[in-house]
PDB file of C-alpha atoms in Angstrom:
ATOM      1  CA  MET A   1       0.000   0.000   0.000  1.00  0.00           C
ATOM      2  CA  SER A   2       1.515   3.316  -1.029  1.00  0.00           C
ATOM      3  CA  ARG A   3       1.185   6.460   1.033  1.00  0.00           C
ATOM      4  CA  THR A   4       0.805   9.939  -0.415  1.00  0.00           C
ATOM      5  CA  VAL A   5       1.958  13.100   1.339  1.00  0.00           C
ATOM      6  CA  TRP A   6       1.470  16.754   0.428  1.00  0.00           C
ATOM      7  CA  ILE A   7       4.544  18.998   0.351  1.00  0.00           C
ATOM      8  CA  VAL A   8       4.532  22.807   0.572  1.00  0.00           C
ATOM      9  CA  CYS A   9       7.609  24.632  -0.811  1.00  0.00           C
ATOM     10  CA  HIS A  10       8.547  28.208  -1.575  1.00  0.00           C
ATOM     11  CA  ASP A  11       9.768  29.184  -5.003  1.00  0.00           C
ATOM     12  CA  GLU A  12      12.360  31.809  -3.984  1.00  0.00           C
ATOM     13  CA  THR A  13      15.545  29.795  -4.404  1.00  0.00           C
ATOM     14  CA  PRO A  14      16.653  27.082  -6.824  1.00  0.00           C
ATOM     15  CA  ASP A  15      16.227  24.384  -4.173  1.00  0.00           C
ATOM     16  CA  ASN A  16      12.567  25.289  -3.389  1.00  0.00           C
ATOM     17  CA  THR A  17      12.866  24.929   0.380  1.00  0.00           C
ATOM     18  CA  VAL A  18      10.293  22.611   1.956  1.00  0.00           C
ATOM     19  CA  LEU A  19       8.008  24.485   4.353  1.00  0.00           C
ATOM     20  CA  GLY A  20       5.808  21.585   5.429  1.00  0.00           C
ATOM     21  CA  VAL A  21       4.771  17.991   4.760  1.00  0.00           C
ATOM     22  CA  PHE A  22       1.160  16.965   5.373  1.00  0.00           C
ATOM     23  CA  GLU A  23      -1.185  14.006   5.144  1.00  0.00           C
ATOM     24  CA  THR A  24      -3.945  15.858   3.310  1.00  0.00           C
ATOM     25  CA  GLN A  25      -4.289  18.384   0.531  1.00  0.00           C
ATOM     26  CA  ALA A  26      -6.474  20.512   2.817  1.00  0.00           C
ATOM     27  CA  GLU A  27      -3.650  20.831   5.366  1.00  0.00           C
ATOM     28  CA  ALA A  28      -1.132  21.767   2.667  1.00  0.00           C
ATOM     29  CA  GLU A  29      -3.514  24.281   1.126  1.00  0.00           C
ATOM     30  CA  ALA A  30      -4.188  25.865   4.536  1.00  0.00           C
ATOM     31  CA  LEU A  31      -0.470  26.455   5.116  1.00  0.00           C
ATOM     32  CA  ALA A  32       0.005  27.727   1.548  1.00  0.00           C
ATOM     33  CA  ASP A  33      -2.855  30.201   2.006  1.00  0.00           C
ATOM     34  CA  GLU A  34      -1.474  31.337   5.368  1.00  0.00           C
ATOM     35  CA  ILE A  35       2.111  32.015   4.260  1.00  0.00           C
ATOM     36  CA  GLN A  36       2.014  32.691   0.501  1.00  0.00           C
ATOM     37  CA  ASP A  37       2.388  36.468   0.952  1.00  0.00           C
ATOM     38  CA  ARG A  38       5.699  36.010   2.787  1.00  0.00           C
ATOM     39  CA  PHE A  39       7.385  34.951  -0.455  1.00  0.00           C
ATOM     40  CA  GLU A  40       7.618  37.100  -3.582  1.00  0.00           C
ATOM     41  CA  ASN A  41       6.980  34.143  -5.885  1.00  0.00           C
ATOM     42  CA  GLY A  42       4.400  32.611  -3.554  1.00  0.00           C
ATOM     43  CA  VAL A  43       4.437  28.969  -2.578  1.00  0.00           C
ATOM     44  CA  ILE A  44       3.663  25.717  -4.338  1.00  0.00           C
ATOM     45  CA  TYR A  45       2.272  22.458  -3.029  1.00  0.00           C
ATOM     46  CA  PHE A  46       2.028  19.048  -4.585  1.00  0.00           C
ATOM     47  CA  SER A  47       1.363  15.416  -3.778  1.00  0.00           C
ATOM     48  CA  TRP A  48       4.135  12.842  -3.612  1.00  0.00           C
ATOM     49  CA  VAL A  49       4.004   9.081  -3.134  1.00  0.00           C
ATOM     50  CA  VAL A  50       6.338   8.029  -0.307  1.00  0.00           C
ATOM     51  CA  GLY A  51       9.163   5.919  -1.703  1.00  0.00           C
ATOM     52  CA  THR A  52       9.091   7.534  -5.148  1.00  0.00           C
ATOM     53  CA  ARG A  53      12.612   8.185  -6.419  1.00  0.00           C
ATOM     54  CA  TYR A  54      11.796   9.656  -9.823  1.00  0.00           C
ATOM     55  CA  ASP A  55       8.847  11.622 -11.105  1.00  0.00           C
ATOM     56  CA  GLY A  56       8.332  11.292 -14.838  1.00  0.00           C
ATOM     57  CA  GLY A  57       6.894  14.776 -15.156  1.00  0.00           C
ATOM     58  CA  THR A  58       4.844  17.470 -13.532  1.00  0.00           C
ATOM     59  CA  ARG A  59       2.037  19.718 -14.558  1.00  0.00           C
ATOM     60  CA  GLN A  60       1.276  23.191 -13.320  1.00  0.00           C
ATOM     61  CA  PHE A  61      -2.023  24.986 -13.049  1.00  0.00           C
ATOM     62  CA  VAL A  62      -3.296  28.185 -11.532  1.00  0.00           C
ATOM     63  CA  ASN A  63      -6.272  28.234  -9.194  1.00  0.00           C
ATOM     64  CA  GLN A  64      -8.783  31.051  -8.836  1.00  0.00           C
ATOM     65  CA  THR A  65      -6.505  33.067  -6.527  1.00  0.00           C
ATOM     66  CA  GLY A  66      -3.677  32.958  -9.058  1.00  0.00           C
ATOM     67  CA  ARG A  67      -1.393  30.968  -6.762  1.00  0.00           C
ATOM     68  CA  ARG A  68       0.693  28.495  -8.693  1.00  0.00           C
ATOM     69  CA  ARG A  69       0.338  24.845  -7.774  1.00  0.00           C
ATOM     70  CA  THR A  70       2.150  21.823  -9.070  1.00  0.00           C
ATOM     71  CA  ASN A  71       0.744  18.300  -8.974  1.00  0.00           C
ATOM     72  CA  ARG A  72       2.458  15.069  -9.827  1.00  0.00           C
ATOM     73  CA  ALA A  73       1.544  13.990 -13.331  1.00  0.00           C
ATOM     74  CA  GLY A  74      -1.635  11.985 -13.287  1.00  0.00           C
ATOM     75  CA  SER A  75      -2.688  12.923  -9.752  1.00  0.00           C
ATOM     76  CA  ARG A  76      -5.666  15.072  -8.889  1.00  0.00           C
TER      77      ARG A  76
END
């Protein structure tokens, strides 16, 4: 059984520092909403399957607030 986590990162530096890791999208989104204004480029959050070593691609979309999000390819 695989486990998925949600990771919140900022987009200010090349290494996209991790700001939090959560069990649910709602928790990740709550943190992103709370702190996005602290970073010029905002924050991103995405799902990740624990144990994954390589991601074959990502997709980006913009929600109604204009905050950029990235999800693993194929996830919703």
